[in-house]
Amino acid sequence: MQLVFNIRATSILYFFLLENKGNGVWMIPVNVCHLLPACFIKADCPFEIVDVDENTLAMDEEKVVQNLVKKPDKYSGILTVRNYGEDLPRSSFFSKIKKINPSIKIVDDACLSFPDFDKQILKEVDLELYSTGYSKPVDIGYGGFGKLQSNYHLEIKGHLEFDESALIDMNKYWFNISKSYKSQLKFQEFNSNWLQSQSIDYLKYIEEVNKSLLEAKSHKAKLNKIYDELLSSNIKEKRLSSNWRYNIRLANPRYVLEKINEEGLFASQHYLPINKVFDDTSCPKWEKNYNSILNLFNDYRFNEEKATQCCKIINYYAKIIND
């Protein structure tokens, strides 16, 4: 196994795609950050979007396998995401994929998981990706790294033509287009100089991440305990890890979010269904679940007092989903 480092995890993915995208289509999950499809667009790598599994809210494994069996020559890669910060890779799923098509590339996106420099990459995985940038489980404000098989040679340029205003504009464009969905989608907005690449001092980086990792885990455990104790158990989203956020499931999440914001606090919904913007795929499972999930913060921007206050607001205004 070998490690590669950069100031942005998306830059590692971008350079990996440039060299390994192949001649086919990649499958990616519907519930991801818009920077992922933006990265595919910038790398000129075609992709199609796959809905989630209702039981896990992760990429639907059966659908992926069906697609590979039905059209074995269509696909050249799959990117999966460790949903909401899961600790472990989906080893049995990756084995199924490689048995169907040994040459297909697999990217295991662990950017919402706790970073781990030591654990070996699975033999089926081509790139295992981590981020320590803004709002990640371990947030040091910059940086990402990837694990590659030992026989890989990945050229990561230390510099890309980067314009911070292009990144700001692209994010603003996403925010606006996500409201109206595909009304006026312009792919060139995702193909600008928004992506930054820069070499980092990896020894200093590893030391900084490992130190922050212990602090992050301790802080999250304290806040998650408050949420566990003060919130009703029937609103906790039990299908998801709480490594990244503490997740709850409500009939009125937007209204509760408004009430939280009115008190000067914050929470969030999860990633918008990207199929609404980037293609015509129907993803009814995530579209339904997206409209019920609320993410509660458990990082260093939130403290025990804020978490307690947030619980009081949720308990007062929340409506329970009756399945």
mmCIF file of C-alpha atoms in Angstrom:
data_model
loop_
_atom_site.group_PDB
_atom_site.id
_atom_site.type_symbol
_atom_site.label_atom_id
_atom_site.label_comp_id
_atom_site.label_asym_id
_atom_site.label_seq_id
_atom_site.Cartn_x
_atom_site.Cartn_y
_atom_site.Cartn_z
ATOM 1 C CA MET A 1 0.000 0.000 0.000
ATOM 2 C CA GLN A 2 1.107 3.560 -0.651
ATOM 3 C CA LEU A 3 -0.201 6.915 0.573
ATOM 4 C CA VAL A 4 -0.655 10.081 -1.479
ATOM 5 C CA PHE A 5 -1.345 13.534 -0.048
ATOM 6 C CA ASN A 6 -2.716 16.850 -1.265
ATOM 7 C CA ILE A 7 -4.262 20.017 0.064
ATOM 8 C CA ARG A 8 -7.640 18.771 -1.243
ATOM 9 C CA ALA A 9 -8.972 15.211 -1.328
ATOM 10 C CA THR A 10 -10.918 16.076 -4.482
ATOM 11 C CA SER A 11 -7.620 16.804 -6.252
ATOM 12 C CA ILE A 12 -6.477 13.256 -5.549
ATOM 13 C CA LEU A 13 -9.739 11.932 -6.977
ATOM 14 C CA TYR A 14 -9.417 14.226 -9.994
ATOM 15 C CA PHE A 15 -5.916 13.028 -10.894
ATOM 16 C CA PHE A 16 -6.926 9.412 -10.276
ATOM 17 C CA LEU A 17 -9.845 9.796 -12.691
ATOM 18 C CA LEU A 18 -7.640 11.405 -15.337
ATOM 19 C CA GLU A 19 -5.438 8.320 -15.368
ATOM 20 C CA ASN A 20 -8.012 5.602 -14.619
ATOM 21 C CA LYS A 21 -11.425 6.688 -15.897
ATOM 22 C CA GLY A 22 -11.318 4.192 -18.779
ATOM 23 C CA ASN A 23 -13.686 4.297 -21.745
ATOM 24 C CA GLY A 24 -16.941 3.595 -19.955
ATOM 25 C CA VAL A 25 -19.345 5.113 -17.464
ATOM 26 C CA TRP A 26 -18.866 5.328 -13.685
ATOM 27 C CA MET A 27 -21.608 4.717 -11.145
ATOM 28 C CA ILE A 28 -21.835 7.104 -8.192
ATOM 29 C CA PRO A 29 -24.418 7.352 -5.361
ATOM 30 C CA VAL A 30 -27.206 9.916 -5.349
ATOM 31 C CA ASN A 31 -26.493 11.249 -1.846
ATOM 32 C CA VAL A 32 -23.090 12.887 -2.252
ATOM 33 C CA CYS A 33 -21.610 16.373 -2.094
ATOM 34 C CA HIS A 34 -21.860 18.302 -5.373
ATOM 35 C CA LEU A 35 -18.043 18.485 -5.514
ATOM 36 C CA LEU A 36 -17.939 14.800 -6.482
ATOM 37 C CA PRO A 37 -19.923 15.100 -9.738
ATOM 38 C CA ALA A 38 -18.111 18.405 -10.336
ATOM 39 C CA CYS A 39 -14.837 16.484 -10.101
ATOM 40 C CA PHE A 40 -16.069 13.905 -12.614
ATOM 41 C CA ILE A 41 -17.136 16.665 -14.997
ATOM 42 C CA LYS A 42 -13.762 18.410 -14.703
ATOM 43 C CA ALA A 43 -12.005 15.093 -15.424
ATOM 44 C CA ASP A 44 -14.317 14.533 -18.424
ATOM 45 C CA CYS A 45 -15.437 11.246 -16.888
ATOM 46 C CA PRO A 46 -19.068 10.251 -17.624
ATOM 47 C CA PHE A 47 -21.157 9.035 -14.712
ATOM 48 C CA GLU A 48 -24.615 7.823 -13.861
ATOM 49 C CA ILE A 49 -26.363 8.100 -10.524
ATOM 50 C CA VAL A 50 -27.596 5.181 -8.417
ATOM 51 C CA ASP A 51 -30.292 5.354 -5.734
ATOM 52 C CA VAL A 52 -29.801 4.178 -2.149
ATOM 53 C CA ASP A 53 -30.745 0.955 -0.414
ATOM 54 C CA GLU A 54 -33.732 1.595 1.854
ATOM 55 C CA ASN A 55 -32.198 -0.490 4.644
ATOM 56 C CA THR A 56 -28.813 1.229 4.771
ATOM 57 C CA LEU A 57 -29.237 4.538 2.897
ATOM 58 C CA ALA A 58 -25.984 3.660 1.153
ATOM 59 C CA MET A 59 -25.585 3.054 -2.578
ATOM 60 C CA ASP A 60 -27.924 0.251 -3.677
ATOM 61 C CA GLU A 61 -25.632 -2.755 -4.077
ATOM 62 C CA GLU A 62 -28.219 -4.876 -5.897
ATOM 63 C CA LYS A 63 -28.783 -2.143 -8.481
ATOM 64 C CA VAL A 64 -25.054 -1.816 -9.098
ATOM 65 C CA VAL A 65 -24.670 -5.580 -9.559
ATOM 66 C CA GLN A 66 -27.721 -5.695 -11.873
ATOM 67 C CA ASN A 67 -26.261 -2.923 -14.014
ATOM 68 C CA LEU A 68 -22.916 -4.697 -14.298
ATOM 69 C CA VAL A 69 -24.534 -8.004 -15.246
ATOM 70 C CA LYS A 70 -26.929 -6.477 -17.782
ATOM 71 C CA LYS A 71 -24.349 -4.262 -19.468
ATOM 72 C CA PRO A 72 -20.883 -5.640 -18.664
ATOM 73 C CA ASP A 73 -19.117 -3.471 -21.261
ATOM 74 C CA LYS A 74 -20.774 -0.196 -20.303
ATOM 75 C CA TYR A 75 -19.030 0.533 -17.011
ATOM 76 C CA SER A 76 -15.410 1.225 -16.168
ATOM 77 C CA GLY A 77 -15.653 2.346 -12.545
ATOM 78 C CA ILE A 78 -17.674 2.674 -9.353
ATOM 79 C CA LEU A 79 -17.346 5.246 -6.590
ATOM 80 C CA THR A 80 -18.991 4.362 -3.306
ATOM 81 C CA VAL A 81 -19.249 6.531 -0.203
ATOM 82 C CA ARG A 82 -18.947 5.323 3.377
ATOM 83 C CA ASN A 83 -22.341 6.584 4.327
ATOM 84 C CA TYR A 84 -22.397 9.214 7.081
ATOM 85 C CA GLY A 85 -18.925 8.219 8.204
ATOM 86 C CA GLU A 86 -19.074 4.432 8.430
ATOM 87 C CA ASP A 87 -15.853 2.939 9.775
ATOM 88 C CA LEU A 88 -15.584 -0.134 7.567
ATOM 89 C CA PRO A 89 -15.365 -0.652 3.803
ATOM 90 C CA ARG A 90 -18.005 -2.735 2.042
ATOM 91 C CA SER A 91 -15.745 -5.699 1.395
ATOM 92 C CA SER A 92 -18.372 -8.262 0.291
ATOM 93 C CA PHE A 93 -19.860 -5.743 -2.144
ATOM 94 C CA PHE A 94 -16.444 -4.974 -3.636
ATOM 95 C CA SER A 95 -15.739 -8.709 -4.022
ATOM 96 C CA LYS A 96 -18.983 -9.146 -5.970
ATOM 97 C CA ILE A 97 -18.040 -6.295 -8.281
ATOM 98 C CA LYS A 98 -14.578 -7.671 -9.032
ATOM 99 C CA LYS A 99 -15.955 -11.179 -9.677
ATOM 100 C CA ILE A 100 -18.260 -9.758 -12.334
ATOM 101 C CA ASN A 101 -15.606 -7.501 -13.855
ATOM 102 C CA PRO A 102 -12.046 -7.803 -12.497
ATOM 103 C CA SER A 103 -10.863 -4.767 -14.485
ATOM 104 C CA ILE A 104 -13.417 -2.311 -13.131
ATOM 105 C CA LYS A 105 -12.024 0.460 -10.917
ATOM 106 C CA ILE A 106 -13.355 0.963 -7.385
ATOM 107 C CA VAL A 107 -13.018 4.165 -5.355
ATOM 108 C CA ASP A 108 -13.947 3.827 -1.676
ATOM 109 C CA ASP A 109 -14.748 7.392 -0.597
ATOM 110 C CA ALA A 110 -14.186 7.579 3.161
ATOM 111 C CA CYS A 111 -14.110 11.386 3.355
ATOM 112 C CA LEU A 112 -16.843 11.422 6.021
ATOM 113 C CA SER A 113 -15.092 8.759 8.102
ATOM 114 C CA PHE A 114 -12.359 9.098 10.690
ATOM 115 C CA PRO A 115 -8.984 9.160 8.897
ATOM 116 C CA ASP A 116 -6.846 6.048 9.219
ATOM 117 C CA PHE A 117 -3.292 5.999 7.860
ATOM 118 C CA ASP A 118 -2.390 2.463 8.938
ATOM 119 C CA LYS A 119 -5.129 0.031 7.979
ATOM 120 C CA GLN A 120 -4.379 -1.751 4.731
ATOM 121 C CA ILE A 121 -6.477 -1.015 1.678
ATOM 122 C CA LEU A 122 -8.644 -3.920 0.482
ATOM 123 C CA LYS A 123 -7.194 -5.766 -2.491
ATOM 124 C CA GLU A 124 -10.378 -5.057 -4.478
ATOM 125 C CA VAL A 125 -10.148 -1.281 -3.987
ATOM 126 C CA ASP A 126 -8.106 0.939 -6.284
ATOM 127 C CA LEU A 127 -8.339 4.178 -4.280
ATOM 128 C CA GLU A 128 -9.457 4.731 -0.688
ATOM 129 C CA LEU A 129 -9.967 8.439 -0.085
ATOM 130 C CA TYR A 130 -10.007 10.578 3.093
ATOM 131 C CA SER A 131 -10.490 14.280 3.772
ATOM 132 C CA THR A 132 -9.611 16.495 6.725
ATOM 133 C CA GLY A 133 -11.008 19.700 5.246
ATOM 134 C CA TYR A 134 -13.874 21.887 6.342
ATOM 135 C CA SER A 135 -16.666 20.146 8.251
ATOM 136 C CA LYS A 136 -15.153 16.668 8.045
ATOM 137 C CA PRO A 137 -15.040 14.389 11.140
ATOM 138 C CA VAL A 138 -11.468 15.515 11.731
ATOM 139 C CA ASP A 139 -11.350 19.095 10.493
ATOM 140 C CA ILE A 140 -7.910 20.721 10.440
ATOM 141 C CA GLY A 141 -8.985 23.110 7.699
ATOM 142 C CA TYR A 142 -7.153 21.509 4.803
ATOM 143 C CA GLY A 143 -5.798 18.314 3.394
ATOM 144 C CA GLY A 144 -6.684 14.883 2.197
ATOM 145 C CA PHE A 145 -4.966 11.611 1.467
ATOM 146 C CA GLY A 146 -5.518 8.478 -0.520
ATOM 147 C CA LYS A 147 -4.497 4.865 -0.188
ATOM 148 C CA LEU A 148 -3.416 3.117 -3.376
ATOM 149 C CA GLN A 149 -2.305 -0.383 -4.214
ATOM 150 C CA SER A 150 1.481 -0.743 -4.209
ATOM 151 C CA ASN A 151 1.669 -1.329 -7.962
ATOM 152 C CA TYR A 152 -0.028 2.009 -8.781
ATOM 153 C CA HIS A 153 1.825 5.031 -10.016
ATOM 154 C CA LEU A 154 -0.377 8.100 -9.690
ATOM 155 C CA GLU A 155 1.015 11.432 -10.862
ATOM 156 C CA ILE A 156 -0.453 14.199 -8.739
ATOM 157 C CA LYS A 157 0.581 17.602 -9.976
ATOM 158 C CA GLY A 158 1.507 19.939 -7.160
ATOM 159 C CA HIS A 159 -0.251 22.811 -8.858
ATOM 160 C CA LEU A 160 -3.482 23.344 -10.786
ATOM 161 C CA GLU A 161 -4.604 26.664 -12.173
ATOM 162 C CA PHE A 162 -6.846 27.692 -9.284
ATOM 163 C CA ASP A 163 -9.116 30.676 -8.873
ATOM 164 C CA GLU A 164 -10.789 30.968 -5.482
ATOM 165 C CA SER A 165 -13.529 33.146 -6.979
ATOM 166 C CA ALA A 166 -14.307 30.297 -9.405
ATOM 167 C CA LEU A 167 -14.839 27.965 -6.430
ATOM 168 C CA ILE A 168 -17.094 30.533 -4.756
ATOM 169 C CA ASP A 169 -19.039 31.056 -7.977
ATOM 170 C CA MET A 170 -19.404 27.321 -8.542
ATOM 171 C CA ASN A 171 -20.740 26.785 -5.023
ATOM 172 C CA LYS A 172 -23.156 29.693 -5.439
ATOM 173 C CA TYR A 173 -24.278 28.272 -8.772
ATOM 174 C CA TRP A 174 -24.905 24.882 -7.162
ATOM 175 C CA PHE A 175 -26.899 26.490 -4.368
ATOM 176 C CA ASN A 176 -29.098 28.346 -6.851
ATOM 177 C CA ILE A 177 -29.543 25.516 -9.354
ATOM 178 C CA SER A 178 -30.369 23.082 -6.542
ATOM 179 C CA LYS A 179 -33.484 25.124 -5.834
ATOM 180 C CA SER A 180 -34.807 24.975 -9.380
ATOM 181 C CA TYR A 181 -33.029 21.743 -10.293
ATOM 182 C CA LYS A 182 -32.413 21.206 -14.007
ATOM 183 C CA SER A 183 -34.002 24.390 -15.274
ATOM 184 C CA GLN A 184 -30.769 25.849 -16.649
ATOM 185 C CA LEU A 185 -27.928 23.478 -15.834
ATOM 186 C CA LYS A 186 -24.650 24.641 -17.355
ATOM 187 C CA PHE A 187 -21.935 22.032 -17.073
ATOM 188 C CA GLN A 188 -19.230 24.614 -17.780
ATOM 189 C CA GLU A 189 -19.899 26.049 -14.330
ATOM 190 C CA PHE A 190 -18.437 22.827 -12.916
ATOM 191 C CA ASN A 191 -15.482 22.831 -15.319
ATOM 192 C CA SER A 192 -13.860 26.097 -14.236
ATOM 193 C CA ASN A 193 -10.667 26.605 -12.226
ATOM 194 C CA TRP A 194 -12.413 25.750 -8.935
ATOM 195 C CA LEU A 195 -10.125 22.880 -7.958
ATOM 196 C CA GLN A 196 -6.964 23.505 -5.952
ATOM 197 C CA SER A 197 -3.940 21.219 -5.900
ATOM 198 C CA GLN A 198 -0.921 21.763 -3.709
ATOM 199 C CA SER A 199 1.706 19.544 -2.136
ATOM 200 C CA ILE A 200 1.778 19.410 1.658
ATOM 201 C CA ASP A 201 4.316 18.408 4.293
ATOM 202 C CA TYR A 202 2.959 14.905 4.843
ATOM 203 C CA LEU A 203 4.859 14.167 8.056
ATOM 204 C CA LYS A 204 3.567 17.347 9.682
ATOM 205 C CA TYR A 205 0.124 16.589 8.271
ATOM 206 C CA ILE A 206 0.000 13.057 9.713
ATOM 207 C CA GLU A 207 1.062 14.337 13.128
ATOM 208 C CA GLU A 208 -1.562 17.093 13.065
ATOM 209 C CA VAL A 209 -4.344 14.736 11.960
ATOM 210 C CA ASN A 210 -3.545 12.083 14.569
ATOM 211 C CA LYS A 211 -3.553 14.688 17.338
ATOM 212 C CA SER A 212 -6.866 16.163 16.165
ATOM 213 C CA LEU A 213 -8.378 12.686 15.727
ATOM 214 C CA LEU A 214 -8.268 11.943 19.462
ATOM 215 C CA GLU A 215 -9.783 15.338 20.272
ATOM 216 C CA ALA A 216 -12.535 14.942 17.662
ATOM 217 C CA LYS A 217 -13.556 11.476 18.848
ATOM 218 C CA SER A 218 -13.730 12.635 22.467
ATOM 219 C CA HIS A 219 -15.769 15.726 21.608
ATOM 220 C CA LYS A 220 -18.201 13.821 19.385
ATOM 221 C CA ALA A 221 -18.716 11.179 22.076
ATOM 222 C CA LYS A 222 -19.735 13.873 24.594
ATOM 223 C CA LEU A 223 -22.239 15.511 22.258
ATOM 224 C CA ASN A 224 -23.620 12.226 20.938
ATOM 225 C CA LYS A 225 -24.235 11.164 24.541
ATOM 226 C CA ILE A 226 -26.292 14.319 25.114
ATOM 227 C CA TYR A 227 -28.353 13.639 22.001
ATOM 228 C CA ASP A 228 -28.831 10.006 23.053
ATOM 229 C CA GLU A 229 -30.000 10.977 26.525
ATOM 230 C CA LEU A 230 -32.190 13.977 25.732
ATOM 231 C CA LEU A 231 -33.832 13.006 22.432
ATOM 232 C CA SER A 232 -36.543 10.417 22.032
ATOM 233 C CA SER A 233 -35.171 7.130 20.722
ATOM 234 C CA ASN A 234 -37.880 6.905 18.057
ATOM 235 C CA ILE A 235 -36.485 9.885 16.146
ATOM 236 C CA LYS A 236 -32.883 8.680 15.964
ATOM 237 C CA GLU A 237 -31.921 7.531 12.460
ATOM 238 C CA LYS A 238 -30.590 4.108 13.394
ATOM 239 C CA ARG A 239 -29.473 3.209 9.872
ATOM 240 C CA LEU A 240 -26.641 5.724 9.967
ATOM 241 C CA SER A 241 -23.339 6.186 11.732
ATOM 242 C CA SER A 242 -22.955 9.185 14.058
ATOM 243 C CA ASN A 243 -19.242 9.638 13.328
ATOM 244 C CA TRP A 244 -19.868 12.636 11.098
ATOM 245 C CA ARG A 245 -23.192 13.986 12.382
ATOM 246 C CA TYR A 246 -25.878 12.818 14.774
ATOM 247 C CA ASN A 247 -28.830 11.975 12.548
ATOM 248 C CA ILE A 248 -32.519 12.182 13.377
ATOM 249 C CA ARG A 249 -35.615 11.431 11.326
ATOM 250 C CA LEU A 250 -38.644 13.705 11.486
ATOM 251 C CA ALA A 251 -41.895 14.377 9.690
ATOM 252 C CA ASN A 252 -41.130 18.125 9.736
ATOM 253 C CA PRO A 253 -37.336 18.577 9.537
ATOM 254 C CA ARG A 254 -37.406 21.874 7.637
ATOM 255 C CA TYR A 255 -39.688 23.486 10.202
ATOM 256 C CA VAL A 256 -37.543 22.228 13.082
ATOM 257 C CA LEU A 257 -34.438 23.482 11.276
ATOM 258 C CA GLU A 258 -36.004 26.942 10.998
ATOM 259 C CA LYS A 259 -36.707 26.966 14.749
ATOM 260 C CA ILE A 260 -33.128 25.882 15.492
ATOM 261 C CA ASN A 261 -31.779 28.682 13.280
ATOM 262 C CA GLU A 262 -34.079 31.246 14.906
ATOM 263 C CA GLU A 263 -32.304 30.579 18.210
ATOM 264 C CA GLY A 264 -28.908 31.250 16.665
ATOM 265 C CA LEU A 265 -28.050 27.562 16.438
ATOM 266 C CA PHE A 266 -27.523 25.399 13.391
ATOM 267 C CA ALA A 267 -28.213 21.953 11.983
ATOM 268 C CA SER A 268 -28.529 20.775 8.386
ATOM 269 C CA GLN A 269 -30.235 18.465 5.970
ATOM 270 C CA HIS A 270 -28.097 15.955 4.154
ATOM 271 C CA TYR A 271 -26.912 16.146 0.561
ATOM 272 C CA LEU A 272 -29.514 17.053 -2.024
ATOM 273 C CA PRO A 273 -30.462 14.231 -4.432
ATOM 274 C CA ILE A 274 -27.966 15.043 -7.190
ATOM 275 C CA ASN A 275 -30.050 13.228 -9.804
ATOM 276 C CA LYS A 276 -32.374 16.229 -9.677
ATOM 277 C CA VAL A 277 -29.596 18.295 -11.212
ATOM 278 C CA PHE A 278 -27.191 16.099 -13.135
ATOM 279 C CA ASP A 279 -29.287 13.522 -14.991
ATOM 280 C CA ASP A 280 -32.762 12.050 -15.474
ATOM 281 C CA THR A 281 -32.345 9.052 -13.172
ATOM 282 C CA SER A 282 -35.211 8.352 -10.818
ATOM 283 C CA CYS A 283 -34.029 7.936 -7.220
ATOM 284 C CA PRO A 284 -37.262 7.770 -5.193
ATOM 285 C CA LYS A 285 -35.721 6.150 -2.112
ATOM 286 C CA TRP A 286 -33.241 8.918 -1.407
ATOM 287 C CA GLU A 287 -35.675 11.646 -2.465
ATOM 288 C CA LYS A 288 -38.071 10.355 0.199
ATOM 289 C CA ASN A 289 -35.469 9.926 2.931
ATOM 290 C CA TYR A 290 -33.755 13.231 2.180
ATOM 291 C CA ASN A 291 -36.982 14.977 3.090
ATOM 292 C CA SER A 292 -37.002 13.490 6.594
ATOM 293 C CA ILE A 293 -33.392 13.525 7.827
ATOM 294 C CA LEU A 294 -31.867 16.244 9.969
ATOM 295 C CA ASN A 295 -28.147 16.273 10.796
ATOM 296 C CA LEU A 296 -27.194 17.554 14.246
ATOM 297 C CA PHE A 297 -23.688 18.893 14.702
ATOM 298 C CA ASN A 298 -21.204 17.178 16.968
ATOM 299 C CA ASP A 299 -17.959 18.852 15.900
ATOM 300 C CA TYR A 300 -15.895 21.539 17.601
ATOM 301 C CA ARG A 301 -18.207 24.290 16.305
ATOM 302 C CA PHE A 302 -20.850 22.956 18.685
ATOM 303 C CA ASN A 303 -20.569 22.554 22.447
ATOM 304 C CA GLU A 304 -22.536 20.770 25.178
ATOM 305 C CA GLU A 305 -24.654 23.832 25.950
ATOM 306 C CA LYS A 306 -25.651 24.258 22.302
ATOM 307 C CA ALA A 307 -26.411 20.558 21.928
ATOM 308 C CA THR A 308 -28.638 20.648 25.011
ATOM 309 C CA GLN A 309 -30.470 23.734 23.753
ATOM 310 C CA CYS A 310 -30.904 22.109 20.356
ATOM 311 C CA CYS A 311 -32.503 19.052 21.974
ATOM 312 C CA LYS A 312 -35.031 21.237 23.785
ATOM 313 C CA ILE A 313 -36.092 22.859 20.501
ATOM 314 C CA ILE A 314 -36.357 19.499 18.729
ATOM 315 C CA ASN A 315 -38.381 17.917 21.527
ATOM 316 C CA TYR A 316 -40.818 20.832 21.486
ATOM 317 C CA TYR A 317 -41.383 21.123 17.731
ATOM 318 C CA ALA A 318 -40.624 17.698 16.248
ATOM 319 C CA LYS A 319 -43.289 15.555 14.673
ATOM 320 C CA ILE A 320 -42.665 11.821 14.728
ATOM 321 C CA ILE A 321 -42.843 9.782 11.530
ATOM 322 C CA ASN A 322 -45.411 7.012 11.821
ATOM 323 C CA ASP A 323 -44.141 4.245 9.532
#
